[in-house]
Amino acid sequence: MIKTPYLLFLGDAPDGLAAKVAQGIKDWRPENCVGQFRMEGCKADLGLTDMTLAEAKEAGAKTLVVGVANRGGKISQAWKKVLVMALEEGFDLASGLHNLLRNEPDLVAVAEATGRALHDVRVPEVEYPIADGVKRSGKRVLGVGTDCSVGKMYTGLALDKSMRDMGMKSTFRATGQTGILITGDGVPLDAVVADFMAGSIEWLTPDNDADHWDVIEGQGSLFHVSFSGVTLALIHGGQPDALILCHEPTRTHMRGLPGYDLPSLEALRDMALPLARVANPDCVVAGISINTQHMGEAEAVAYLKELEDRMGLPAVDPYRHGADRLAEALAAL
Amino acid sequence: MIKTPYLLFLGDAPDGLAAKVAQGIKDWRPENCVGQFRMEGCKADLGLTDMTLAEAKEAGAKTLVVGVANRGGKISQAWKKVLVMALEEGFDLASGLHNLLRNEPDLVAVAEATGRALHDVRVPEVEYPIADGVKRSGKRVLGVGTDCSVGKMYTGLALDKSMRDMGMKSTFRATGQTGILITGDGVPLDAVVADFMAGSIEWLTPDNDADHWDVIEGQGSLFHVSFSGVTLALIHGGQPDALILCHEPTRTHMRGLPGYDLPSLEALRDMALPLARVANPDCVVAGISINTQHMGEAEAVAYLKELEDRMGLPAVDPYRHGADRLAEALAAL
C-alpha cells in the first residue's frame, strides 16, 4: 500500500502524453495530489501547484510518484538527483517504470539509510494464495473487452465514480500499474506467477458488505491469444456478479496481432458469460462501454443507440457521457 | 535441457508411491534409465539395476534425478551426502522438489566447484517471449480436462507412444514437473509469469514438419477456478489442431473445490472448442480419454461404449486399452 497524498514527479517530460500516468492520478484521485514537481524543460503541466520537495513535505505529501515515462529506458542522473533528495526529505518513492527503482543501487542504499520505501508497482509485493473459489460476500463487477486497451480501466474508474456519486458503496480494485498508482493499492496481475493469478484476485476483492461493489479493473481479452489466460484468471478469481462488455469499434484487428479479427460484442458475451458462471452462476451482463474516441459525436450517439436496441443493454461511452447509466444498471440488479 | 541418460535416485522412499516420479520416467522413457540408486531402508524398487554412483557413471549416466518425494519438506543430510558425492563424481542433478536444489548452499558450492548443473524443474530457466499468435507449421494436439488431475499427462504420454509406434512423427511436450523430468525438457507452466504463459507454449511447440505432431501436456481445467487461466494460455499458446477431452467419471466435485460440480464432457467440448478456434479456426475435438481406475473392467467398457455412442467420438482409457484409437483419429484428420 502506497502512502498518500502524493507529490507527482513529472521530470523533464517532453509533452503531456509522457506524463499520462500522473494525469490519470490527478483526474481520478485529485484528493491524493498535493502538487507537481517539474524539472527544467518539463513540457507537461497538470495544473497543480508547482512545489519544491520541502514545500510538498510541508503540505503533507508522503510519496513522490514517478508519473512520467522515462526516455531511453534508463533512470537518468538528473532524475536520480531528485529521487535521492526526496528520500532524504522523508518521501517514499513509487514508480511503474520498466526499470525498477530497486535495481538502482544508489536509491536502494539511500532508502535503507533513511528508512523509506521504494514501491515498484510492476512487481508483486505479496505472496498470494492459490484461489479456493469460496463464494465471498459483497458484489463485484468486471469489465471484459473484445480486445486489449479498449478502455477497461477508464470504464472501471468512471463506473466507480458514478456509483460513489450516487451514494453506492464502491471500491475500484486496480490490477495494472497505472491503476495501482492511481489508487495506491492493487495487484500487478501481469507479473503474478501463473498458479497464483486467480488467488491474487480473490485476495484483492475479499468479503465485504452485502451492498458494496468491487469494481475490478479488467485486463487483456478472452480473444487475445497473448493474454487471455490473465483475463480468465480475473473472471474466475473475481467471481463477478456483473460483467461490462468493453469495445473500441474502429479497430481493424486485435492489438499486436495483425492476423486476428475482433469478435463481435455478441461473441464476447457468449464466451465470457458461461465462463463467469462457473465461478458465479448468478453472473449477468449488465451493460456495454464503448470507446468512441475515433467517432464524431453524432456517429457515436447513433452507434450507441443501435447497440442498445440490438443487445437490450445500456451502452455508453463513459468518457463522453459518464458511466451513470451503467451504475444505475448495477443498482437495479 | 537435462542431460540423459539418468541414474534414478529413490532415496529412502517409504513405499513405491513416494517414488512415482521415478516410476513415470522408467515407464515412459526406459531408454533414459541406466539404473536406480537406493539408500538403506528404501522400500521402492523400479526393477532397474541397483548401482553405485561409480557404476552408473561407468555405464554412461549423466544426471542423477531425484525421483522421490522428500519427507518433512526438507532435503535431509543423508540425501545431501549422496547428492554431493554425485556432483563430485561428475553427475548433474535434477529435481522437481518444492525445496529447490539451488537454495541449498552446499549443493550450489559443490556444483560451482565441479562445473555441474543443478536443474530445478519447477523453476523456468528461459526468458519466454510474449505470444505473437502467428500460425506455426506442423500439427498440435492438447488434452483438456473436466478437472485437474484426471489423467492429462498420462493421456499425452500414451498418445505420443501410440503415434510413434504407428510410425507417425510425434513429440511429447511437457508442461509440468513430472513430464519435464520424464522427457528432460519442457516448460514448468504453473511457475511462469502471467504475461508470458502463452508465449512459453509457443516457444515449446515451434514450427515443425507438416506431418509432425506435438502432443502438448495439458494442465488444469477451464472449469477449475484456481488454475483455469493456465489452461487457457495452453489453448491459445498451443493453437492446437485437435483436442482430446479428459475425464474421471467417479469424481464428486472439482479437485480441492468442494462447492464445484464437474462439468459434463459436452459442456467441456462446448467451452473449449470455441476458445481453441480463436487461435486455430480448424481445431476439432478428436477423441475422449477416460480415467476408469475406479471402475471394474465391465463397467469401464460399458461406460466407454455409451460415451462413444453419445458423443460420436472414440473414447478410450489409455491405461487399460492403450491410446491407439486416439492416434488413429489424429492420423485420419
XYZ file of C-alpha atoms in Angstrom:
666
model
C 0.000 0.000 0.000
C 1.470 3.302 -1.120
C 1.138 6.160 1.365
C -0.948 9.126 0.196
C -1.095 12.010 -0.550
C 1.388 12.285 -3.386
C 3.748 14.756 -4.915
C 3.616 13.970 -8.640
C 7.009 13.906 -10.335
C 6.778 14.991 -13.981
C 10.545 15.088 -14.553
C 11.575 16.530 -17.873
C 8.534 15.200 -19.747
C 8.759 16.260 -23.405
C 4.956 16.600 -23.657
C 1.751 15.948 -21.759
C 1.402 12.414 -23.106
C 4.652 11.352 -21.430
C 3.043 12.262 -18.096
C -0.201 10.374 -18.685
C 0.159 8.286 -15.532
C 0.376 11.472 -13.467
C -2.572 12.846 -15.420
C -4.592 9.751 -14.549
C -3.832 10.140 -10.868
C -4.810 13.805 -10.945
C -8.008 13.116 -12.943
C -9.248 10.256 -10.774
C -7.825 10.950 -7.326
C -7.268 14.736 -7.118
C -7.609 14.452 -3.342
C -4.385 12.362 -3.366
C -2.367 15.059 -5.165
C -0.659 17.784 -3.141
C 1.216 19.251 -6.083
C 3.529 18.601 -9.008
C 7.323 18.601 -9.270
C 8.697 19.684 -12.629
C 12.323 19.784 -13.680
C 13.788 22.342 -16.026
C 12.485 21.847 -19.542
C 9.382 19.929 -18.479
C 6.624 20.407 -21.073
C 3.860 18.662 -19.119
C 1.595 20.578 -16.743
C -1.263 19.059 -14.745
C -2.425 22.440 -13.480
C -1.388 21.523 -9.941
C 0.743 23.811 -7.774
C 4.453 23.527 -8.581
C 6.238 22.654 -5.379
C 9.739 22.050 -4.129
C 10.284 18.883 -2.134
C 10.311 20.905 1.085
C 7.057 22.687 0.214
C 5.335 19.402 -0.646
C 6.591 17.825 2.569
C 5.237 20.780 4.497
C 1.899 20.360 2.698
C 1.693 16.746 3.872
C 2.846 14.713 0.842
C 4.089 11.244 1.815
C 5.182 9.727 -1.508
C 6.883 11.068 -4.614
C 5.225 9.275 -7.519
C 7.095 8.948 -10.802
C 4.156 9.737 -13.059
C 6.135 10.084 -16.257
C 7.714 7.772 -18.824
C 11.492 7.848 -18.968
C 13.340 8.168 -22.245
C 15.823 5.576 -23.370
C 14.758 3.066 -20.748
C 17.148 4.392 -18.115
C 16.619 6.422 -14.965
C 18.758 9.466 -15.766
C 21.226 11.073 -13.407
C 19.122 14.250 -13.415
C 16.097 12.285 -12.188
C 18.249 10.419 -9.700
C 19.272 13.627 -8.019
C 15.615 14.489 -7.338
C 14.720 10.964 -6.252
C 17.638 10.768 -3.822
C 16.801 14.181 -2.378
C 13.172 13.112 -1.993
C 14.249 10.069 0.033
C 16.452 12.322 2.143
C 13.491 14.672 2.704
C 11.442 11.715 4.004
C 9.365 10.753 0.958
C 8.702 7.180 -0.126
C 9.083 6.628 -3.876
C 6.591 4.884 -6.175
C 7.070 4.043 -9.828
C 5.581 1.972 -12.625
C 8.680 2.198 -14.825
C 10.066 -0.918 -16.500
C 13.411 -0.068 -14.907
C 12.840 -0.843 -11.277
C 13.768 1.543 -8.500
C 15.030 -1.463 -6.553
C 17.584 -2.198 -9.263
C 19.289 1.162 -8.720
C 21.942 0.619 -6.027
C 22.109 4.300 -5.033
C 18.356 4.537 -4.493
C 18.355 1.293 -2.527
C 21.223 2.459 -0.333
C 19.633 5.821 0.429
C 16.209 4.259 1.014
C 17.743 1.849 3.509
C 19.720 4.580 5.240
C 16.646 6.813 5.542
C 14.131 4.074 6.268
C 11.983 4.953 3.250
C 10.093 2.563 0.949
C 10.625 2.009 -2.796
C 7.401 0.866 -4.494
C 7.818 -0.698 -7.931
C 4.197 -1.288 -8.804
C 5.100 -3.666 -11.645
C 6.333 -6.210 -9.118
C 4.094 -8.142 -6.717
C 4.966 -7.422 -3.085
C 2.608 -10.031 -1.626
C 2.698 -13.850 -1.543
C -0.712 -14.511 -2.995
C -2.661 -17.660 -2.132
C -3.964 -20.241 -4.576
C -7.621 -19.471 -5.279
C -10.131 -21.515 -3.280
C -13.259 -20.453 -5.173
C -15.280 -19.936 -1.986
C -18.180 -17.532 -2.516
C -17.469 -14.129 -0.971
C -19.965 -11.624 0.382
C -20.489 -8.297 -1.367
C -20.862 -7.594 -5.095
C -18.273 -7.449 -7.866
C -18.303 -6.078 -11.397
C -15.639 -6.676 -14.041
C -15.029 -5.142 -17.456
C -14.233 -7.659 -20.199
C -13.023 -6.495 -23.589
C -13.227 -7.581 -27.192
C -9.509 -6.659 -27.221
C -6.734 -5.259 -25.029
C -6.568 -1.487 -24.488
C -10.185 -0.722 -25.332
C -10.875 1.327 -22.201
C -11.442 -1.189 -19.418
C -9.530 0.785 -16.771
C -11.221 4.030 -17.730
C -14.603 2.290 -17.645
C -13.905 0.917 -14.174
C -12.741 4.248 -12.775
C -15.720 6.093 -14.285
C -18.139 3.462 -13.019
C -16.644 3.624 -9.525
C -17.005 7.415 -9.557
C -20.616 7.284 -10.737
C -21.525 4.723 -8.116
C -19.979 6.748 -5.308
C -21.611 9.941 -6.627
C -24.937 8.097 -6.458
C -24.273 7.120 -2.836
C -23.490 3.487 -3.576
C -20.622 1.705 -1.790
C -17.890 1.091 -4.312
C -14.141 0.435 -4.441
C -12.048 0.437 -7.610
C -9.700 -2.569 -7.497
C -6.606 -1.959 -9.592
C -4.949 -4.847 -11.475
C -2.404 -2.878 -13.536
C 0.414 -0.407 -12.954
C -1.470 2.795 -13.685
C -4.484 1.755 -11.665
C -2.261 0.847 -8.726
C -0.552 4.249 -8.799
C -3.919 5.995 -9.042
C -5.434 4.218 -6.065
C -2.256 3.426 -4.115
C -3.031 -0.287 -3.983
C -3.765 -3.332 -6.126
C -2.351 -6.409 -7.847
C 0.068 -6.144 -10.816
C -1.623 -9.172 -12.369
C 0.516 -9.476 -15.471
C 3.559 -10.046 -13.247
C 1.982 -12.674 -10.969
C 3.118 -16.302 -11.298
C 0.583 -18.449 -13.165
C -0.588 -20.625 -10.274
C -1.440 -17.618 -8.123
C -3.263 -15.375 -10.617
C -6.821 -16.204 -9.588
C -5.805 -16.274 -5.927
C -4.375 -12.776 -6.190
C -7.763 -11.518 -7.374
C -9.576 -13.297 -4.559
C -7.106 -11.597 -2.189
C -7.792 -8.225 -3.842
C -11.582 -8.491 -3.547
C -12.323 -10.030 -0.136
C -15.597 -10.396 1.744
C -17.414 -7.098 2.047
C -20.774 -5.547 2.914
C -23.641 -7.131 1.023
C -24.350 -3.841 -0.782
C -20.699 -2.996 -1.527
C -19.355 -3.231 -5.074
C -15.780 -4.001 -6.008
C -15.165 -2.536 -9.455
C -12.383 -4.808 -10.724
C -10.078 -3.418 -13.402
C -10.137 -5.718 -16.425
C -7.047 -6.916 -18.302
C -6.448 -8.438 -21.726
C -9.254 -10.226 -23.553
C -10.512 -13.791 -23.835
C -9.960 -13.305 -27.588
C -6.379 -12.005 -27.310
C -4.180 -15.094 -27.508
C -1.191 -13.431 -25.803
C -3.013 -12.531 -22.596
C -6.296 -14.481 -22.474
C -5.127 -16.581 -19.534
C -4.788 -13.446 -17.445
C -8.346 -12.460 -18.377
C -9.776 -15.832 -17.391
C -7.965 -15.721 -14.043
C -9.646 -12.347 -13.434
C -13.052 -13.785 -14.312
C -12.643 -16.818 -12.062
C -10.779 -15.119 -9.221
C -13.127 -12.143 -9.263
C -16.316 -14.280 -9.390
C -18.160 -11.205 -10.725
C -21.892 -10.674 -10.271
C -21.906 -8.454 -13.342
C -19.832 -8.018 -16.493
C -19.478 -4.852 -18.536
C -18.616 -5.524 -22.194
C -15.928 -3.120 -23.451
C -15.201 -2.360 -27.099
C -13.484 0.044 -29.483
C -15.483 -0.111 -32.722
C -12.974 1.274 -35.228
C -10.150 -1.151 -34.580
C -9.320 -3.316 -37.606
C -7.519 -6.180 -35.850
C -6.569 -7.374 -32.368
C -3.902 -5.204 -30.778
C -0.463 -6.506 -31.795
C -1.986 -9.486 -33.665
C -2.444 -8.496 -37.326
C -3.934 -11.870 -38.269
C -6.749 -11.740 -35.717
C -10.144 -10.083 -36.194
C -12.002 -8.591 -33.256
C -15.017 -10.577 -32.070
C -18.487 -9.075 -32.049
C -19.948 -7.926 -28.751
C -22.357 -10.853 -29.006
C -19.450 -13.277 -29.354
C -17.767 -11.698 -26.331
C -20.951 -12.014 -24.304
C -21.455 -15.631 -25.324
C -17.870 -16.549 -24.442
C -17.472 -14.604 -21.212
C -20.798 -15.265 -19.516
C -20.645 -19.099 -19.410
C -17.072 -18.864 -18.120
C -18.079 -16.345 -15.446
C -20.974 -18.569 -14.382
C -18.526 -21.344 -13.488
C -17.459 -19.183 -10.538
C -20.753 -17.329 -10.011
C -23.884 -18.917 -11.500
C -25.807 -15.656 -10.975
C -23.499 -13.522 -13.103
C -25.170 -11.314 -15.721
C -24.026 -8.905 -18.405
C -25.114 -5.511 -17.087
C -24.067 -3.085 -19.799
C -21.738 -2.046 -22.585
C -18.926 0.503 -22.559
C -17.754 1.840 -25.908
C -14.621 3.834 -26.565
C -15.853 6.219 -29.295
C -12.781 8.461 -29.384
C -12.374 7.916 -33.122
C -16.004 8.794 -33.915
C -17.769 12.132 -34.155
C -20.489 12.940 -31.616
C -23.415 12.172 -33.933
C -21.830 8.959 -35.157
C -21.087 7.886 -31.583
C -24.621 8.563 -30.382
C -26.125 6.688 -33.333
C -23.789 3.747 -32.775
C -24.653 3.522 -29.078
C -28.370 3.720 -29.847
C -28.131 0.951 -32.426
C -26.175 -1.180 -29.955
C -28.739 -0.697 -27.188
C -31.557 -1.747 -29.485
C -29.607 -4.715 -30.791
C -28.390 -6.100 -27.465
C -31.009 -4.866 -24.997
C -28.386 -3.404 -22.668
C -27.376 0.134 -21.696
C -24.495 1.216 -23.934
C -22.441 4.282 -23.061
C -19.122 5.935 -23.738
C -18.123 6.815 -20.168
C -15.673 9.439 -21.401
C -18.251 11.333 -23.443
C -21.360 10.765 -21.377
C -20.298 9.408 -17.992
C -20.998 5.993 -16.552
C -24.170 6.802 -14.612
C -26.352 4.545 -16.727
C -24.011 1.608 -16.052
C -24.112 2.389 -12.334
C -27.916 2.516 -12.492
C -27.955 -0.872 -14.188
C -25.878 -2.316 -11.348
C -28.063 -0.643 -8.724
C -31.096 -2.273 -10.333
C -29.673 -5.812 -10.120
C 17.643 -29.378 -21.198
C 18.613 -32.137 -18.781
C 21.364 -34.485 -19.976
C 20.362 -38.133 -20.399
C 20.643 -40.977 -19.548
C 19.751 -40.868 -15.877
C 20.556 -42.623 -12.651
C 17.268 -42.554 -10.718
C 17.649 -41.622 -7.056
C 14.988 -43.322 -4.914
C 16.478 -42.199 -1.590
C 14.851 -43.764 1.459
C 11.371 -43.884 -0.109
C 8.931 -45.404 2.398
C 6.918 -47.042 -0.399
C 6.569 -47.212 -4.166
C 4.140 -44.287 -4.305
C 6.786 -41.930 -2.903
C 8.911 -42.749 -5.951
C 6.166 -42.203 -8.520
C 8.154 -39.612 -10.465
C 10.965 -42.147 -10.915
C 8.367 -44.760 -11.848
C 6.987 -42.415 -14.522
C 10.440 -41.901 -16.004
C 11.092 -45.645 -16.056
C 7.644 -46.424 -17.546
C 7.777 -43.826 -20.324
C 11.477 -43.408 -21.076
C 13.174 -46.678 -20.071
C 15.899 -45.898 -22.605
C 16.840 -42.894 -20.432
C 17.330 -45.003 -17.283
C 20.722 -46.618 -16.619
C 19.825 -47.824 -13.149
C 18.473 -46.933 -9.718
C 20.219 -45.689 -6.563
C 18.610 -46.798 -3.319
C 19.654 -45.837 0.175
C 19.409 -48.089 3.181
C 15.767 -48.672 4.134
C 14.388 -47.768 0.683
C 11.080 -49.575 0.114
C 10.641 -48.577 -3.527
C 12.001 -50.706 -6.356
C 11.623 -49.950 -10.046
C 13.151 -53.263 -11.094
C 16.182 -51.462 -12.526
C 19.750 -52.498 -11.692
C 20.922 -51.117 -8.342
C 24.095 -49.149 -8.968
C 26.666 -47.198 -7.056
C 27.483 -43.751 -8.365
C 30.717 -45.068 -9.867
C 28.957 -47.967 -11.601
C 26.312 -45.668 -13.046
C 28.958 -43.241 -14.239
C 30.793 -46.102 -15.899
C 27.506 -47.159 -17.549
C 27.140 -43.690 -19.064
C 24.659 -41.926 -16.757
C 24.908 -38.122 -16.976
C 22.327 -36.888 -14.448
C 21.176 -38.072 -11.036
C 17.423 -37.464 -10.970
C 15.677 -37.073 -7.633
C 12.636 -39.184 -8.473
C 11.226 -39.365 -4.991
C 9.224 -37.107 -2.660
C 11.062 -35.927 0.431
C 9.509 -36.161 3.855
C 9.038 -33.085 6.023
C 9.732 -30.697 3.177
C 13.482 -30.669 3.735
C 16.387 -32.206 1.850
C 17.855 -34.425 4.568
C 21.529 -34.679 5.434
C 21.509 -38.334 4.375
C 20.270 -37.339 0.894
C 22.726 -34.460 0.792
C 25.656 -36.816 1.207
C 24.625 -38.740 -1.916
C 23.848 -35.585 -3.904
C 27.198 -34.014 -3.072
C 29.060 -37.218 -3.940
C 27.147 -37.392 -7.231
C 28.299 -33.883 -8.130
C 31.857 -34.863 -7.213
C 31.538 -37.940 -9.450
C 30.551 -35.693 -12.364
C 26.758 -36.011 -12.399
C 24.386 -33.115 -12.943
C 21.412 -33.095 -10.552
C 17.739 -32.714 -11.484
C 14.795 -32.387 -9.128
C 11.144 -31.440 -9.029
C 11.060 -30.969 -5.271
C 9.403 -27.905 -3.759
C 12.661 -27.284 -1.895
C 14.986 -26.151 -4.617
C 18.461 -27.567 -5.076
C 19.630 -24.023 -5.782
C 18.568 -22.941 -2.314
C 20.996 -25.383 -0.674
C 24.302 -23.532 -0.256
C 26.400 -26.703 -0.037
C 24.973 -28.111 -3.270
C 25.459 -24.769 -5.018
C 29.063 -24.517 -3.826
C 29.968 -28.046 -4.914
C 28.154 -27.671 -8.243
C 30.120 -24.493 -8.946
C 33.412 -26.066 -7.899
C 32.809 -29.122 -10.080
C 31.189 -27.310 -13.004
C 27.996 -29.368 -12.762
C 24.402 -28.179 -13.327
C 21.528 -28.106 -10.810
C 18.155 -28.431 -12.571
C 15.126 -27.416 -10.516
C 12.374 -28.250 -12.976
C 9.784 -26.231 -11.022
C 11.580 -23.043 -11.988
C 11.664 -21.586 -15.507
C 15.225 -21.331 -16.838
C 14.271 -19.466 -20.022
C 13.097 -15.893 -20.680
C 9.960 -16.684 -22.623
C 8.570 -14.278 -25.216
C 5.103 -12.746 -25.249
C 2.925 -14.829 -27.579
C 2.510 -13.433 -31.094
C -0.233 -15.808 -32.255
C 1.402 -16.412 -35.629
C 0.317 -19.719 -37.174
C 3.059 -22.347 -36.933
C 3.685 -25.276 -39.252
C 3.160 -28.832 -38.043
C 0.277 -30.248 -36.008
C -0.523 -29.995 -32.323
C -2.856 -31.895 -30.009
C -3.772 -30.890 -26.452
C -5.623 -32.703 -23.682
C -8.223 -30.592 -21.884
C -9.873 -31.849 -18.722
C -13.183 -31.544 -16.931
C -10.972 -31.151 -13.838
C -7.342 -31.127 -12.695
C -5.563 -34.456 -12.213
C -7.835 -36.540 -14.418
C -5.036 -38.125 -16.461
C -3.998 -35.484 -18.993
C -0.251 -36.205 -18.699
C -0.787 -39.941 -18.895
C -3.046 -39.465 -21.917
C -0.411 -37.357 -23.661
C 2.409 -39.801 -22.978
C 0.315 -42.780 -24.106
C -0.821 -40.941 -27.224
C 2.755 -39.975 -28.082
C 3.828 -43.616 -27.677
C 0.978 -44.930 -29.839
C 1.723 -42.401 -32.565
C 5.408 -43.266 -32.642
C 4.616 -46.999 -32.578
C 2.407 -46.379 -35.626
C 5.269 -44.625 -37.390
C 3.868 -41.124 -37.004
C 6.154 -38.200 -36.129
C 5.354 -37.144 -32.591
C 6.964 -35.287 -29.686
C 5.556 -35.135 -26.164
C 5.828 -31.546 -24.921
C 5.985 -31.416 -21.132
C 4.380 -28.533 -19.235
C 4.733 -29.837 -15.658
C 7.463 -31.064 -13.330
C 6.999 -34.787 -13.813
C 6.699 -34.503 -17.564
C 9.853 -32.400 -17.707
C 11.815 -34.979 -15.702
C 10.462 -37.790 -17.901
C 11.454 -36.152 -21.164
C 14.339 -33.996 -19.938
C 12.810 -30.810 -21.312
C 9.710 -28.609 -21.181
C 8.054 -25.574 -19.610
C 7.039 -25.505 -15.903
C 3.938 -23.566 -16.852
C 2.475 -23.092 -13.397
C 5.606 -21.146 -12.410
C 5.694 -18.862 -15.471
C 4.794 -15.179 -15.017
C 1.289 -14.375 -16.289
C 2.228 -12.250 -19.295
C 4.494 -14.950 -20.716
C 2.361 -18.075 -20.280
C 1.046 -18.328 -23.829
C 4.428 -17.286 -25.211
C 6.154 -20.087 -23.318
C 3.896 -22.598 -25.053
C 4.578 -21.066 -28.464
C 8.280 -21.399 -27.614
C 7.781 -25.033 -26.579
C 5.973 -26.015 -29.781
C 7.753 -24.256 -32.650
C 7.414 -24.700 -36.409
C 7.835 -28.300 -37.419
C 7.324 -30.740 -40.313
C 3.820 -30.563 -41.732
C 3.145 -34.155 -40.639
C 4.720 -33.829 -37.182
C 2.541 -33.779 -34.066
C 3.387 -32.024 -30.838
C 1.482 -33.769 -28.057
C 1.148 -30.951 -25.513
C 0.705 -31.918 -21.875
C -2.496 -30.346 -20.544
C -2.779 -28.513 -17.214
C -5.677 -27.501 -15.003
C -9.166 -27.122 -16.437
C -11.251 -24.300 -17.881
C -13.741 -25.219 -15.145
C -11.243 -25.165 -12.273
C -11.313 -21.601 -10.958
C -7.868 -21.828 -9.320
C -5.978 -22.708 -12.499
C -8.233 -22.001 -15.495
C -6.033 -19.142 -16.681
C -3.147 -21.563 -17.104
C -5.377 -23.843 -19.175
C -6.489 -21.039 -21.476
C -2.876 -19.941 -22.008
C -2.122 -23.529 -23.105
C -5.054 -23.497 -25.516
C -4.102 -20.159 -27.054
C -0.330 -20.609 -26.962
C -0.560 -24.162 -28.257
C -3.025 -23.290 -31.076
C -3.991 -26.992 -31.194
C -5.381 -28.677 -34.308
C -7.057 -31.256 -32.112
C -8.314 -31.502 -28.548
C -8.685 -34.681 -26.505
C -11.329 -34.401 -23.778
C -10.117 -35.933 -20.487
C -12.367 -37.022 -17.618
C -12.540 -39.084 -14.437
C -16.187 -40.186 -14.112
C -16.387 -41.049 -10.410
C -15.247 -37.745 -9.006
C -17.929 -35.988 -6.944
C -16.579 -32.427 -7.076
C -13.750 -30.395 -8.594
C -10.385 -31.223 -7.044
C -9.860 -29.037 -3.975
C -13.123 -27.125 -4.604
C -15.903 -28.839 -2.611
C -18.565 -26.393 -3.817
C -17.961 -27.009 -7.516
C -19.521 -29.771 -9.625
C -17.665 -31.264 -12.567
C -18.956 -30.230 -15.981
C -20.229 -32.793 -18.473
C -17.988 -33.777 -21.364
C -20.430 -31.936 -23.624
C -20.022 -28.765 -21.563
C -16.250 -29.130 -21.745
C -16.393 -29.558 -25.512
C -18.694 -26.557 -25.932
C -16.459 -24.341 -23.796
C -13.053 -25.442 -25.055
C -13.654 -25.657 -28.793
C -14.787 -22.044 -29.402
C -11.850 -20.822 -27.324
C -9.421 -23.020 -29.256
C -10.824 -21.765 -32.552
C -9.804 -18.213 -31.644
C -6.191 -19.337 -32.164
C -6.845 -22.076 -34.734
C -10.164 -21.937 -36.611
C -9.643 -25.511 -37.857
C -9.398 -27.071 -34.412
C -11.581 -30.145 -33.787
C -12.279 -32.444 -30.870
C -10.669 -35.732 -31.906
C -11.436 -38.081 -29.039
C -12.081 -38.744 -25.382
C -9.738 -40.145 -22.736
C -11.319 -41.556 -19.594
C -9.550 -42.464 -16.368
C -11.521 -45.572 -15.306
C -9.261 -46.603 -12.442
C -12.156 -46.636 -10.006
C -14.361 -48.819 -12.241
C -14.338 -52.541 -12.903
C -13.471 -53.757 -16.402
C -17.072 -54.450 -17.479
C -18.285 -51.154 -16.063
C -15.468 -49.291 -17.780
C -16.103 -50.905 -21.155
C -19.832 -50.191 -20.930
C -19.185 -46.581 -19.929
C -16.793 -46.017 -22.839
C -19.253 -47.589 -25.284
C -22.103 -45.410 -24.050
C -19.873 -42.338 -24.352
C -18.845 -43.168 -27.919
C -22.470 -43.546 -28.970
C -23.479 -40.366 -27.183
C -20.712 -38.109 -28.439
C -19.708 -39.689 -31.730
C -16.023 -39.748 -30.797
C -13.546 -42.516 -29.953
C -13.461 -42.932 -26.162
C -10.672 -44.917 -24.522
C -8.929 -45.440 -21.221
C -5.305 -45.286 -22.399
C -4.120 -47.096 -19.264
C -6.415 -50.079 -19.758
C -6.583 -50.248 -23.515
C -3.828 -48.036 -24.924
C -4.221 -44.853 -26.934
C -4.055 -46.359 -30.431
C -7.611 -45.366 -31.296
C -6.874 -41.751 -30.374
C -3.729 -41.866 -32.524
C -5.770 -43.284 -35.401
C -8.277 -40.475 -35.024
C -5.454 -37.938 -35.326
C -3.952 -39.768 -38.306
C -7.339 -39.583 -40.027
C -7.627 -35.783 -39.666
